[in-house]
Amino acid sequence: MLDILLIATIAIIIGANDASNVFGSAVGSKMLKFKIAIIFFIIFIILGAVINAENPSKVYGNLILDYPDFKKIFLIIIPVVIVTIISLKLKIPSSISQSVIFSLVAFSIVEKLNVNYELFLELIYFWLATPLIAFILSIFFCWLINFIFKVLKLNVFQIDYQIRLSLIFFGCLAAFALGAHLTAAIVGIYSPFLSLELEFINLNLTIDDKKLYFLTSLLIGLGAFYFSQKIVRTIGSQISNIKPVPALAILLTQILILFSFSSNHTIGFLNTYLPFQIFAMPLSASHITFASIIGIASFNKFREVKPEHTIKILLSWVLIPISVFCCSFLLTSIYNF
Amino acid sequence: MLKSHEKELMTSINLFLDNILKINNLFKILLQKYFDNNFEEVQTVTDQISNLESECDALRRDVERRIYSETLIPEIRGDVLGMLENLDKIPGQIQGNAHSFNTEKPKVDSELDQNFLKLCDYASECISLLIEGSRSFFVDKKITIKKCLEVAKVESKADKVSTELKKTIFSNSKNGLATKVHLKYFVEIMDEVANLSEDVADRLIISSSKN
């Protein structure tokens, strides 16, 4: 029961925040009605989760060689929920996947479980590399989109039409790619237990991994449906204030990076060309989005970037995992004590 | 559906710009007919200008309403609306000038005819350049900036002609002060067309540079 509540809480929080990153620009500029955007978001996030979430979810099983007892998983999730809610209050985007993995490692240290530190280091390398890749790719995509419009000599109304269509189409693709990562980040930790026996209001539910991904992504969708509009209005999406062409470039960057680390076909294809091997892992969509925004801002020599806010977010990339690690370490120690 | 709307809008904007050019050409014809003392034709051309000006107003309102109701071009909506509203002042000014010539019938000395026509030509060139720049605003803003900078150059030529005209008017001892002031008024309203074009061009340069 506690596990279900924790999963639901975290999924709803994520849904409320991440829907605006995908369709924020299209809805903000009134190119797409909010309810239609959310329906697209729910459909594609579920599809992405059911089709691809199992790939990045495998990281958890590979990271902890002797996997923890199912009944103690809540000790890993609670610190993540606490830190995510605090970061949300401070209006700082946080990465659920990173938080879960740092919490899992702290838990494993206390529980004296066998951790694959080589894989853990690789994950950290990729988490550091993906924002850098996003920074470069967003600049490239922004330049490419402008170049295409210039070559085609389209007028502003034609460009507006093409951008509207692209924001909807790529928004759906981004939701699909995001579905795998967000779901893997939230419930990937349960994936080694293929048949979960969950107790819910005196009912015994047997949930396999596909059902788990489906239900979690549905909760993410519901979080988006009920709360994201309010969040976009009160907090404001980082993307919704960005002009349509950069917004499209950011979406393309998200899609390319998220697909590259979730779809087995894409990973296989990239590994034949890359000098190093990549593998499926849950990535932080918020870090990719933020790095893309900074990439786009570099076009205007960072004039539109608020230094205080940027420093706060960059610091949070270090402080949030450390906080989760410490919180999880303490909680598990107290529980064992 | 969205695509047909976008085509309709561009057609309406092009029609609006074409009408301004037509009004511009009609005013040149009007002035020529006026100096030929063909006042019947002046009346006909004035009516044509009035009709086209009303059409321009209707087109502008329709385009503005559609851009807002369909929430199109969010990035440059304000600039496009500003451009259309400022451009619409030009046919209004020309219509006013045509009515003034038609109703007040100023007594223009024959030696001033050529300078009046020259002033009209420069104002007309300003409008043509401005319309080219405005059309480019929707496709290539570099061309807009180039054309709008040319407007400023032609406008200063118009200013020189206008100053020359005023000097000639006031140095003429045959005319009384009332006639001189009346003629000066006509020089100023004709020069105002070039000035308005320059103002719109300046706003367009800023909008193009910003985007």
Coordinates of N, CA and C in Angstrom, one line a residue, chain A residues 119-286:
Chain A
L119 N 29.4 0.5 -13.2 CA 28.2 0.9 -13.9 C 27.7 2.3 -13.3
F120 N 27.9 2.4 -12.0 CA 27.4 3.6 -11.4 C 28.3 4.8 -11.9
L121 N 29.6 4.6 -12.1 CA 30.4 5.7 -12.6 C 30.1 6.0 -14.1
E122 N 29.8 4.9 -14.8 CA 29.4 5.1 -16.2 C 28.1 6.0 -16.3
L123 N 27.2 5.7 -15.4 CA 25.9 6.4 -15.4 C 26.2 7.9 -15.1
I124 N 27.1 8.1 -14.1 CA 27.5 9.5 -13.8 C 28.1 10.2 -15.0
Y125 N 29.0 9.5 -15.7 CA 29.6 10.1 -16.9 C 28.5 10.5 -17.9
F126 N 27.5 9.6 -18.2 CA 26.5 9.9 -19.2 C 25.6 11.0 -18.7
W127 N 25.3 11.0 -17.4 CA 24.5 12.1 -16.8 C 25.2 13.5 -17.0
L128 N 26.5 13.5 -16.9 CA 27.2 14.7 -17.1 C 27.3 15.0 -18.6
A129 N 27.5 14.0 -19.4 CA 27.6 14.2 -20.9 C 26.4 14.6 -21.6
T130 N 25.2 14.1 -21.1 CA 24.0 14.3 -21.9 C 23.6 15.8 -21.9
P131 N 23.7 16.6 -20.8 CA 23.4 18.0 -20.9 C 24.4 18.7 -21.8
L132 N 25.6 18.3 -21.9 CA 26.6 18.9 -22.8 C 26.2 18.6 -24.3
I133 N 25.8 17.3 -24.5 CA 25.3 17.0 -25.8 C 24.0 17.8 -26.2
A134 N 23.1 17.9 -25.2 CA 21.9 18.7 -25.4 C 22.2 20.1 -25.8
F135 N 23.2 20.7 -25.1 CA 23.6 22.1 -25.3 C 24.0 22.3 -26.8
I136 N 24.9 21.3 -27.3 CA 25.4 21.4 -28.6 C 24.3 21.1 -29.7
L137 N 23.5 20.1 -29.4 CA 22.4 19.7 -30.3 C 21.4 20.8 -30.5
S138 N 21.0 21.4 -29.4 CA 20.0 22.4 -29.5 C 20.4 23.6 -30.4
I139 N 21.7 23.9 -30.3 CA 22.3 25.0 -31.1 C 22.2 24.5 -32.6
F140 N 22.6 23.3 -32.8 CA 22.6 22.7 -34.2 C 21.2 22.7 -34.7
F141 N 20.2 22.2 -34.0 CA 18.8 22.1 -34.5 C 18.2 23.5 -34.7
C142 N 18.6 24.5 -33.8 CA 18.0 25.8 -34.0 C 18.6 26.4 -35.3
W143 N 19.9 26.2 -35.6 CA 20.5 26.7 -36.8 C 19.9 26.0 -38.0
L144 N 19.7 24.6 -37.9 CA 19.2 23.8 -39.0 C 17.7 24.3 -39.4
I145 N 16.9 24.5 -38.4 CA 15.5 24.8 -38.6 C 15.5 26.2 -39.3
N146 N 16.3 27.1 -38.8 CA 16.3 28.5 -39.4 C 16.8 28.4 -40.9
F147 N 17.8 27.5 -41.1 CA 18.5 27.4 -42.4 C 17.4 26.8 -43.4
I148 N 16.7 25.8 -42.9 CA 15.6 25.2 -43.8 C 14.6 26.2 -44.2
F149 N 14.1 27.0 -43.2 CA 13.1 28.0 -43.5 C 13.7 29.1 -44.5
K150 N 15.0 29.4 -44.3 CA 15.6 30.4 -45.2 C 15.7 29.8 -46.6
V151 N 16.2 28.6 -46.8 CA 16.3 28.0 -48.1 C 15.0 27.8 -48.8
L152 N 13.9 27.4 -48.0 CA 12.6 27.2 -48.6 C 11.9 28.6 -48.9
K153 N 12.5 29.7 -48.4 CA 11.9 31.0 -48.6 C 10.4 31.1 -48.3
L154 N 10.1 30.5 -47.1 CA 8.7 30.5 -46.7 C 8.4 31.9 -46.1
N155 N 7.1 32.3 -46.2 CA 6.7 33.5 -45.5 C 6.3 33.2 -44.1
V156 N 6.2 34.3 -43.3 CA 6.0 34.0 -41.8 C 4.7 33.2 -41.5
F157 N 3.7 33.3 -42.3 CA 2.5 32.5 -42.1 C 2.7 31.0 -42.4
Q158 N 3.5 30.8 -43.4 CA 3.9 29.4 -43.8 C 4.8 28.8 -42.7
I159 N 5.7 29.6 -42.2 CA 6.6 29.1 -41.1 C 5.8 28.8 -39.9
D160 N 4.8 29.7 -39.6 CA 4.0 29.6 -38.4 C 3.2 28.2 -38.5
Y161 N 2.7 28.0 -39.7 CA 1.9 26.7 -39.9 C 2.8 25.5 -39.7
Q162 N 4.0 25.6 -40.3 CA 4.9 24.4 -40.2 C 5.3 24.2 -38.8
I163 N 5.6 25.3 -38.0 CA 6.0 25.1 -36.6 C 4.8 24.6 -35.8
R164 N 3.6 25.0 -36.1 CA 2.5 24.5 -35.3 C 2.4 23.0 -35.5
L165 N 2.4 22.5 -36.8 CA 2.4 21.1 -37.0 C 3.5 20.3 -36.4
S166 N 4.7 20.9 -36.5 CA 5.9 20.2 -36.0 C 5.8 20.1 -34.5
L167 N 5.4 21.2 -33.8 CA 5.3 21.2 -32.3 C 4.4 20.1 -31.9
I168 N 3.3 19.9 -32.6 CA 2.3 18.9 -32.2 C 2.9 17.5 -32.5
F169 N 3.5 17.3 -33.7 CA 4.0 16.0 -34.1 C 5.2 15.6 -33.2
F170 N 6.2 16.6 -33.0 CA 7.4 16.3 -32.2 C 7.0 16.2 -30.7
G171 N 6.0 17.0 -30.4 CA 5.5 16.9 -29.0 C 5.1 15.5 -28.6
C172 N 4.4 14.9 -29.6 CA 3.9 13.5 -29.4 C 5.1 12.5 -29.3
L173 N 6.1 12.8 -30.2 CA 7.3 11.9 -30.2 C 8.1 12.1 -28.9
A174 N 8.2 13.4 -28.5 CA 8.9 13.6 -27.2 C 8.2 12.9 -26.0
A175 N 6.8 13.0 -26.0 CA 6.1 12.3 -25.0 C 6.3 10.8 -25.0
F176 N 6.4 10.3 -26.2 CA 6.7 8.8 -26.4 C 8.1 8.5 -25.8
A177 N 9.1 9.3 -26.1 CA 10.5 9.1 -25.6 C 10.5 9.3 -24.1
L178 N 9.8 10.3 -23.7 CA 9.8 10.7 -22.2 C 9.1 9.6 -21.4
G179 N 8.1 8.9 -22.0 CA 7.4 7.9 -21.3 C 8.3 6.8 -20.8
A180 N 9.2 6.4 -21.7 CA 10.1 5.3 -21.3 C 11.0 5.7 -20.1
H181 N 11.6 7.0 -20.2 CA 12.5 7.4 -19.2 C 11.8 7.8 -17.8
L182 N 10.7 8.5 -17.9 CA 10.0 8.8 -16.7 C 9.5 7.6 -15.9
T183 N 8.9 6.7 -16.7 CA 8.4 5.5 -16.1 C 9.5 4.6 -15.5
A184 N 10.6 4.5 -16.3 CA 11.8 3.7 -15.8 C 12.3 4.4 -14.5
A185 N 12.3 5.7 -14.5 CA 12.8 6.4 -13.3 C 12.0 6.2 -12.1
I186 N 10.7 6.1 -12.3 CA 9.8 6.0 -11.1 C 9.7 4.5 -10.6
V187 N 9.4 3.6 -11.6 CA 9.2 2.2 -11.1 C 10.2 1.2 -11.6
G188 N 11.2 1.7 -12.3 CA 12.3 0.8 -12.8 C 12.9 0.0 -11.7
I189 N 12.9 0.6 -10.5 CA 13.5 0.0 -9.3 C 12.7 -1.3 -9.0
Y190 N 11.4 -1.4 -9.3 CA 10.6 -2.6 -9.1 C 10.7 -3.6 -10.2
S191 N 11.4 -3.2 -11.3 CA 11.3 -4.1 -12.5 C 12.0 -5.5 -12.2
P192 N 13.0 -5.6 -11.4 CA 13.5 -7.0 -11.2 C 12.5 -7.9 -10.6
F193 N 11.5 -7.4 -9.9 CA 10.4 -8.2 -9.4 C 9.3 -8.4 -10.5
L194 N 9.5 -9.4 -11.3 CA 8.6 -9.5 -12.5 C 7.1 -9.6 -12.1
S195 N 6.8 -10.3 -11.1 CA 5.4 -10.4 -10.7 C 5.2 -9.9 -9.3
L196 N 4.8 -8.6 -9.2 CA 4.7 -8.0 -7.9 C 3.4 -8.4 -7.2
E197 N 3.5 -8.7 -6.0 CA 2.2 -9.0 -5.3 C 2.0 -7.8 -4.4
L198 N 1.0 -7.0 -4.8 CA 0.8 -5.8 -4.1 C -0.6 -5.9 -3.4
E199 N -0.6 -5.4 -2.2 CA -1.8 -5.4 -1.4 C -2.4 -4.0 -1.4
F200 N -3.7 -3.9 -1.9 CA -4.3 -2.6 -2.0 C -5.8 -2.7 -1.5
I201 N -6.1 -2.1 -0.4 CA -7.4 -2.1 0.3 C -7.9 -3.6 0.3
N202 N -7.2 -4.4 1.0 CA -7.6 -5.8 1.2 C -7.7 -6.6 -0.1
L203 N -7.1 -6.1 -1.1 CA -7.1 -6.8 -2.4 C -5.7 -7.2 -2.8
N204 N -5.5 -8.4 -3.2 CA -4.2 -8.8 -3.6 C -4.1 -8.6 -5.1
L205 N -3.2 -7.7 -5.5 CA -3.0 -7.5 -7.0 C -1.7 -8.1 -7.5
T206 N -1.7 -8.8 -8.6 CA -0.5 -9.3 -9.2 C -0.2 -8.4 -10.4
I207 N 0.9 -7.8 -10.3 CA 1.3 -6.8 -11.4 C 2.6 -7.2 -12.1
D208 N 2.6 -7.5 -13.4 CA 3.8 -7.8 -14.1 C 4.4 -6.4 -14.5
D209 N 5.6 -6.5 -15.1 CA 6.3 -5.2 -15.4 C 5.5 -4.4 -16.4
K210 N 4.9 -5.0 -17.5 CA 4.2 -4.2 -18.5 C 3.0 -3.4 -17.8
K211 N 2.3 -4.2 -16.9 CA 1.2 -3.5 -16.2 C 1.6 -2.4 -15.4
L212 N 2.8 -2.6 -14.7 CA 3.4 -1.6 -13.9 C 3.7 -0.3 -14.7
Y213 N 4.3 -0.5 -15.8 CA 4.7 0.6 -16.7 C 3.4 1.3 -17.1
F214 N 2.4 0.5 -17.5 CA 1.2 1.1 -18.0 C 0.5 2.0 -16.9
L215 N 0.4 1.4 -15.7 CA -0.3 2.1 -14.6 C 0.5 3.3 -14.2
T216 N 1.8 3.2 -14.2 CA 2.6 4.4 -13.8 C 2.5 5.5 -14.8
S217 N 2.6 5.1 -16.1 CA 2.5 6.2 -17.1 C 1.1 6.8 -17.1
L218 N 0.1 6.0 -16.8 CA -1.3 6.5 -16.7 C -1.4 7.5 -15.6
L219 N -0.7 7.2 -14.5 CA -0.7 8.1 -13.3 C 0.1 9.4 -13.7
I220 N 1.1 9.3 -14.5 CA 1.9 10.5 -15.0 C 0.9 11.3 -15.8
G221 N 0.2 10.6 -16.7 CA -0.8 11.3 -17.5 C -1.9 12.0 -16.7
L222 N -2.4 11.3 -15.7 CA -3.4 11.9 -14.8 C -2.9 13.2 -14.1
G223 N -1.6 13.0 -13.6 CA -0.9 14.2 -13.0 C -0.9 15.4 -13.9
A224 N -0.6 15.1 -15.2 CA -0.5 16.2 -16.2 C -1.9 16.7 -16.4
F225 N -2.9 15.8 -16.5 CA -4.3 16.2 -16.8 C -4.9 17.2 -15.7
Y226 N -4.6 16.8 -14.4 CA -5.2 17.5 -13.3 C -4.4 18.7 -12.8
F227 N -3.1 18.6 -12.9 CA -2.3 19.6 -12.2 C -1.4 20.5 -13.2
S228 N -1.1 20.0 -14.4 CA -0.1 20.7 -15.1 C -0.5 22.1 -15.6
Q229 N -1.8 22.2 -15.9 CA -2.3 23.5 -16.4 C -2.1 24.6 -15.3
K230 N -2.4 24.2 -14.0 CA -2.2 25.1 -12.9 C -0.7 25.5 -12.8
I231 N 0.1 24.4 -12.9 CA 1.6 24.7 -12.8 C 2.1 25.6 -13.9
V232 N 1.6 25.4 -15.1 CA 2.1 26.2 -16.2 C 1.6 27.7 -15.9
R233 N 0.4 27.8 -15.3 CA -0.1 29.2 -15.1 C 0.6 29.8 -13.9
T234 N 0.9 29.1 -12.8 CA 1.4 29.7 -11.6 C 3.0 29.8 -11.7
I235 N 3.6 28.6 -11.9 CA 5.0 28.6 -11.9 C 5.5 29.0 -13.3
G236 N 4.9 28.6 -14.4 CA 5.3 28.9 -15.7 C 6.3 27.9 -16.2
S237 N 6.1 27.4 -17.4 CA 7.0 26.5 -18.0 C 8.3 27.2 -18.5
Q238 N 9.4 26.5 -18.3 CA 10.6 27.1 -18.8 C 10.6 27.3 -20.3
I239 N 9.8 26.3 -21.0 CA 9.8 26.3 -22.4 C 8.7 27.3 -23.0
S240 N 7.6 27.4 -22.2 CA 6.5 28.1 -22.8 C 6.8 29.6 -23.1
N241 N 7.8 30.1 -22.5 CA 8.2 31.5 -22.8 C 9.2 31.6 -24.0
I242 N 9.6 30.5 -24.5 CA 10.6 30.5 -25.5 C 9.9 30.6 -26.9
K243 N 10.6 31.2 -27.8 CA 10.0 31.4 -29.1 C 9.8 30.1 -29.8
P244 N 8.9 30.0 -30.8 CA 8.5 28.7 -31.4 C 9.7 27.9 -32.0
V245 N 10.6 28.6 -32.8 CA 11.7 27.9 -33.4 C 12.7 27.2 -32.4
P246 N 13.1 28.0 -31.4 CA 13.9 27.4 -30.3 C 13.2 26.3 -29.6
A247 N 11.9 26.5 -29.4 CA 11.1 25.4 -28.7 C 11.1 24.1 -29.5
L248 N 11.0 24.3 -30.8 CA 11.1 23.1 -31.7 C 12.5 22.4 -31.6
A249 N 13.5 23.3 -31.6 CA 14.9 22.8 -31.5 C 15.1 22.0 -30.2
I250 N 14.5 22.5 -29.1 CA 14.6 21.8 -27.8 C 13.9 20.5 -27.8
L251 N 12.7 20.5 -28.4 CA 11.9 19.2 -28.5 C 12.7 18.2 -29.3
L252 N 13.3 18.6 -30.4 CA 14.1 17.7 -31.3 C 15.3 17.1 -30.5
T253 N 16.0 18.0 -29.7 CA 17.1 17.6 -28.9 C 16.7 16.5 -27.9
Q254 N 15.5 16.8 -27.2 CA 15.0 15.9 -26.2 C 14.7 14.5 -26.9
I255 N 14.0 14.6 -28.0 CA 13.7 13.3 -28.7 C 14.9 12.5 -29.0
L256 N 15.9 13.2 -29.7 CA 17.1 12.5 -30.1 C 17.9 11.8 -28.9
I257 N 18.0 12.6 -27.9 CA 18.8 12.1 -26.7 C 18.0 11.0 -26.0
L258 N 16.7 11.2 -25.7 CA 16.0 10.3 -25.0 C 15.8 9.0 -25.7
F259 N 15.6 9.1 -27.1 CA 15.5 7.8 -27.9 C 16.9 7.1 -27.9
S260 N 17.9 7.8 -28.0 CA 19.3 7.2 -28.0 C 19.6 6.4 -26.8
F261 N 18.9 6.7 -25.7 CA 19.2 5.9 -24.4 C 18.0 5.1 -24.0
S262 N 17.0 4.8 -24.9 CA 15.9 4.0 -24.4 C 15.5 2.9 -25.5
S263 N 15.6 3.3 -26.7 CA 15.2 2.3 -27.8 C 16.4 1.4 -28.2
N264 N 16.1 0.1 -28.1 CA 17.2 -0.9 -28.4 C 17.7 -0.7 -29.8
H265 N 16.7 -0.4 -30.8 CA 17.1 -0.3 -32.2 C 18.1 0.9 -32.4
T266 N 17.7 2.1 -31.7 CA 18.6 3.2 -31.8 C 19.9 3.0 -31.2
I267 N 19.9 2.3 -30.0 CA 21.2 2.1 -29.3 C 22.1 1.2 -30.2
G268 N 21.5 0.1 -30.7 CA 22.2 -0.8 -31.6 C 22.8 -0.1 -32.8
F269 N 22.0 0.8 -33.4 CA 22.5 1.6 -34.6 C 23.6 2.5 -34.2
L270 N 23.4 3.2 -33.1 CA 24.5 4.2 -32.7 C 25.8 3.5 -32.3
N271 N 25.7 2.3 -31.6 CA 26.9 1.6 -31.2 C 27.7 1.1 -32.3
T272 N 27.2 0.9 -33.5 CA 28.0 0.5 -34.7 C 28.9 1.7 -35.2
Y273 N 28.5 2.9 -34.8 CA 29.2 4.1 -35.3 C 30.1 4.8 -34.2
L274 N 29.6 4.7 -33.0 CA 30.3 5.4 -31.9 C 31.6 4.7 -31.5
P275 N 32.6 5.5 -31.1 CA 33.8 4.9 -30.6 C 33.7 4.2 -29.2
F276 N 32.6 4.5 -28.5 CA 32.3 3.9 -27.2 C 30.9 3.3 -27.2
Q277 N 30.6 2.5 -26.2 CA 29.3 1.8 -26.2 C 28.3 2.6 -25.3
I278 N 27.1 2.8 -25.9 CA 26.1 3.4 -25.0 C 25.0 2.3 -24.7
F279 N 24.3 2.5 -23.6 CA 23.3 1.5 -23.2 C 22.0 2.2 -22.7
A280 N 20.9 1.5 -22.6 CA 19.7 2.1 -22.1 C 19.8 2.5 -20.7
M281 N 19.4 3.7 -20.3 CA 19.4 4.2 -18.9 C 18.4 5.3 -18.8
P282 N 17.8 5.4 -17.6 CA 16.9 6.5 -17.4 C 17.7 7.8 -17.3
L283 N 17.3 8.8 -18.1 CA 18.0 10.1 -18.2 C 17.0 11.2 -17.6
S284 N 17.7 12.3 -17.3 CA 16.9 13.4 -16.7 C 16.4 14.3 -17.9
A285 N 15.1 14.3 -18.1 CA 14.6 15.1 -19.1 C 14.7 16.6 -18.8
S286 N 14.6 16.9 -17.4 CA 14.7 18.3 -17.0 C 16.1 18.9 -17.2

